[in-house]
Coordinates of C-alpha atoms and ligand atoms in Angstrom, one line a residue:
M1 CA -18.4 30.1 -9.1
T2 CA -17.7 26.9 -10.8
A3 CA -14.3 25.3 -11.5
T4 CA -13.7 23.4 -14.7
I5 CA -11.3 20.5 -14.7
E6 CA -9.8 19.9 -18.2
S7 CA -9.9 16.5 -19.7
P8 CA -6.8 14.6 -18.8
R9 CA -4.0 14.8 -21.3
S10 CA -6.2 16.9 -23.6
G11 CA -4.7 18.3 -26.7
K12 CA -5.3 15.3 -29.0
N13 CA -4.5 15.9 -32.6
S14 CA -7.2 15.8 -35.4
S15 CA -7.0 12.0 -35.7
G16 CA -7.7 11.5 -32.0
K17 CA -4.1 10.5 -31.1
I18 CA -2.5 11.9 -28.0
S19 CA -0.2 14.8 -29.1
P20 CA 3.5 14.3 -28.9
Q21 CA 4.0 16.4 -25.7
Y22 CA 1.8 14.1 -23.8
R23 CA 3.2 10.8 -25.2
R24 CA 5.2 9.1 -22.6
T25 CA 6.8 6.0 -24.0
G26 CA 6.8 4.2 -27.3
A27 CA 7.3 0.9 -25.6
S28 CA 4.4 -1.5 -25.6
R29 CA 3.2 -2.6 -22.1
G30 CA 1.7 -5.8 -23.4
N31 CA -1.6 -6.7 -22.0
F32 CA -1.2 -5.0 -18.7
E33 CA -3.5 -2.1 -19.2
M34 CA -6.2 -4.3 -20.7
L35 CA -6.0 -6.7 -17.7
A36 CA -6.1 -3.8 -15.3
W37 CA -9.2 -2.5 -17.1
L38 CA -10.8 -6.0 -16.8
F39 CA -9.8 -6.3 -13.2
M40 CA -11.6 -3.1 -12.3
R41 CA -14.9 -4.5 -13.7
L42 CA -14.6 -7.9 -12.2
S43 CA -13.4 -6.7 -8.8
G44 CA -16.2 -4.1 -8.8
V45 CA -18.8 -6.8 -9.2
V46 CA -17.3 -9.0 -6.4
L47 CA -16.9 -5.9 -4.2
V48 CA -20.7 -5.1 -4.5
V49 CA -21.4 -8.6 -3.0
L50 CA -18.7 -8.4 -0.3
I51 CA -19.5 -4.8 0.8
F52 CA -23.3 -5.1 0.9
G53 CA -23.0 -8.5 2.6
H54 CA -20.7 -6.9 5.2
L55 CA -23.0 -3.9 5.8
F56 CA -26.1 -6.2 6.0
V57 CA -24.6 -8.6 8.5
N58 CA -23.0 -5.8 10.7
L59 CA -25.7 -3.2 10.6
L60 CA -29.1 -4.9 10.0
V61 CA -29.1 -8.5 11.2
G62 CA -30.2 -9.1 14.9
D63 CA -29.5 -6.1 17.1
G64 CA -27.8 -4.5 14.1
I65 CA -25.5 -1.6 14.7
H66 CA -26.2 -1.7 18.5
A67 CA -24.5 -5.1 18.8
I68 CA -21.2 -3.9 17.4
D69 CA -18.4 -3.9 20.0
F70 CA -15.0 -5.6 20.6
G71 CA -16.8 -8.9 21.4
F72 CA -18.7 -8.7 18.1
V73 CA -15.6 -8.3 16.1
A74 CA -13.8 -11.0 18.1
G75 CA -16.7 -13.4 17.5
K76 CA -16.6 -12.8 13.7
W77 CA -12.9 -13.3 13.4
A78 CA -13.1 -16.6 15.4
D79 CA -14.9 -17.9 12.3
P80 CA -12.8 -18.8 9.2
F81 CA -15.7 -17.8 7.0
W82 CA -15.6 -14.2 8.1
Q83 CA -11.8 -14.2 8.1
V84 CA -11.8 -15.1 4.4
W85 CA -14.6 -12.7 3.7
D86 CA -12.8 -9.8 5.3
L87 CA -9.5 -10.8 3.7
A88 CA -11.1 -10.8 0.2
M89 CA -12.7 -7.4 0.9
L90 CA -9.4 -5.9 2.2
W91 CA -7.4 -7.2 -0.8
L92 CA -9.9 -6.4 -3.5
A93 CA -10.8 -3.0 -2.2
M94 CA -7.1 -2.1 -1.8
L95 CA -6.0 -3.4 -5.2
H96 CA -9.1 -1.9 -6.9
G97 CA -8.7 1.5 -5.2
T98 CA -4.9 1.5 -5.8
N99 CA -5.4 0.7 -9.5
G100 CA -8.0 3.4 -9.8
V101 CA -5.7 6.0 -8.2
R102 CA -2.8 4.8 -10.4
T103 CA -5.0 5.6 -13.4
I104 CA -5.9 9.0 -12.1
I105 CA -2.2 9.8 -11.4
N106 CA -1.3 8.7 -15.0
D107 CA -4.0 10.9 -16.4
Y108 CA -3.4 14.1 -14.4
A109 CA 0.2 14.2 -13.2
E110 CA 2.1 15.6 -16.2
N111 CA 5.6 15.8 -14.8
D112 CA 7.5 12.5 -15.0
S113 CA 9.1 12.7 -11.5
T114 CA 5.8 13.8 -9.9
R115 CA 4.1 10.8 -11.4
L116 CA 6.9 8.5 -10.2
W117 CA 6.8 9.8 -6.6
L118 CA 3.0 9.8 -6.3
K119 CA 3.0 6.2 -7.4
I120 CA 5.8 5.3 -5.0
V121 CA 3.8 6.7 -2.1
L122 CA 0.6 5.0 -3.4
Y123 CA 2.3 1.6 -3.6
A124 CA 4.0 1.9 -0.3
A125 CA 0.8 2.9 1.5
T126 CA -1.0 0.0 -0.2
T127 CA 1.6 -2.5 0.8
V128 CA 1.6 -1.4 4.4
I129 CA -2.2 -1.5 4.7
I130 CA -2.5 -5.0 3.0
V131 CA 0.3 -6.5 5.1
L132 CA -1.0 -5.0 8.4
G133 CA -4.6 -5.8 7.6
T134 CA -3.8 -9.4 6.7
L135 CA -1.8 -9.9 9.9
V136 CA -4.6 -8.4 12.0
I137 CA -7.2 -10.7 10.5
F138 CA -5.1 -13.9 11.1
T139 CA -3.2 -13.1 14.3
F140 CA -6.1 -11.4 16.2
N141 CA -6.3 -12.8 19.7
P142 CA -9.3 -11.5 21.8
C143 CA -8.0 -12.9 25.0
P144 CA -4.3 -12.1 25.2
V145 CA -2.3 -13.3 28.2
V146 CA 0.6 -10.9 29.1
D147 CA 3.2 -12.1 31.6
G148 CA 0.8 -14.8 32.7
V149 CA -2.0 -12.3 33.4
Q150 CA -5.2 -12.6 31.4
L151 CA -6.1 -9.1 30.1
P152 CA -9.7 -8.1 30.9
G153 CA -12.5 -9.2 28.5
G154 CA -15.9 -10.3 29.7
F155 CA -16.1 -13.2 27.3
C156 CA -12.6 -14.6 28.0
P157 CA -12.3 -17.8 30.2
A158 CA -10.9 -16.8 33.6
Ligands
LIG1 C1 -18.9 -1.2 -4.4 C2 -18.4 -1.8 -5.4 C3 -17.5 -1.1 -6.5 C4 -17.8 -1.1 -7.8 C5 -18.9 -1.8 -8.5 C6 -16.7 -0.3 -8.4 C7 -16.6 -0.1 -9.8 C8 -15.6 0.6 -10.4 C9 -15.4 0.6 -11.9 C10 -16.1 -0.1 -12.9 C11 -14.3 1.5 -12.1 C12 -13.7 1.9 -13.4 C13 -14.2 3.2 -13.9 C14 -13.5 3.6 -15.2 O1 -12.5 2.9 -15.6 O2 -13.9 4.6 -15.8 C15 -13.9 2.0 -10.8 C16 -12.9 2.9 -10.6 C17 -12.5 3.3 -9.3 N1 -12.8 2.8 -8.1 FE1 -14.3 1.5 -7.8 N2 -15.9 0.2 -7.5 C18 -16.3 -0.2 -6.3 C19 -15.8 0.0 -5.0 C20 -14.6 0.8 -4.8 C21 -13.9 0.9 -3.6 C22 -14.3 0.2 -2.2 C23 -12.9 1.8 -3.8 C24 -11.9 2.4 -2.8 C25 -11.2 1.5 -2.1 C26 -13.0 2.2 -5.2 C27 -12.1 3.1 -5.8 C28 -12.1 3.4 -7.1 C29 -11.2 4.4 -7.8 C30 -10.2 5.3 -7.0 C31 -11.5 4.3 -9.1 C32 -10.8 5.2 -10.3 C33 -11.8 6.3 -10.6 C34 -11.5 6.8 -11.9 O3 -11.0 6.2 -12.8 O4 -12.0 8.0 -12.1 N3 -14.0 1.6 -5.8 N4 -14.7 1.4 -9.8

């Protein structure tokens, strides 16, 4: 059995314009949607480099996947180059993914309040993940000292 998903906001009139029941606002949103469209293309190109670079370095170089452990991550985040690389990957993937899902919500959620709530949840999740991820990248400490006691970690100075 196959399921068919109708084209979003179908029901265009003969001249190809969206029919009145699917029209949401007459107000112009300026260049925002055009810039969002452009951002998806540009961030997509940069993400290809960031993601495949990330996979290559983590999974193929040296001992590859067998080298991945806590110390491997600690080593990478001790280097500002990888901090900036991972920060760019986090921000671009989150903003790209969020904008993509925003488009899908706009296309498929027909009820005004459903659309509003889905987007509130989406933006809240995005904000939490970007803020937490950014904090982790820049505040990560592989050798924490708690109450004067060095927590175990083979590579930490005694
Ligand atoms: C590997 C590099 C990537 C490239 C080249 C890329 C490219 C694109 C492009 C060009 C679009 C726009 C499609 C359209 O408007 O019809 C798009 C949409 C989207 N992307 Fe990516 N993307 C990449 C990675 C990602 C990642 C990592 C995520 C998730 C975090 C993601 C999530 C999405 C979503 C949710 C959409 C909306 C899908 C839709 O409109 O049907 N993409 N992507």
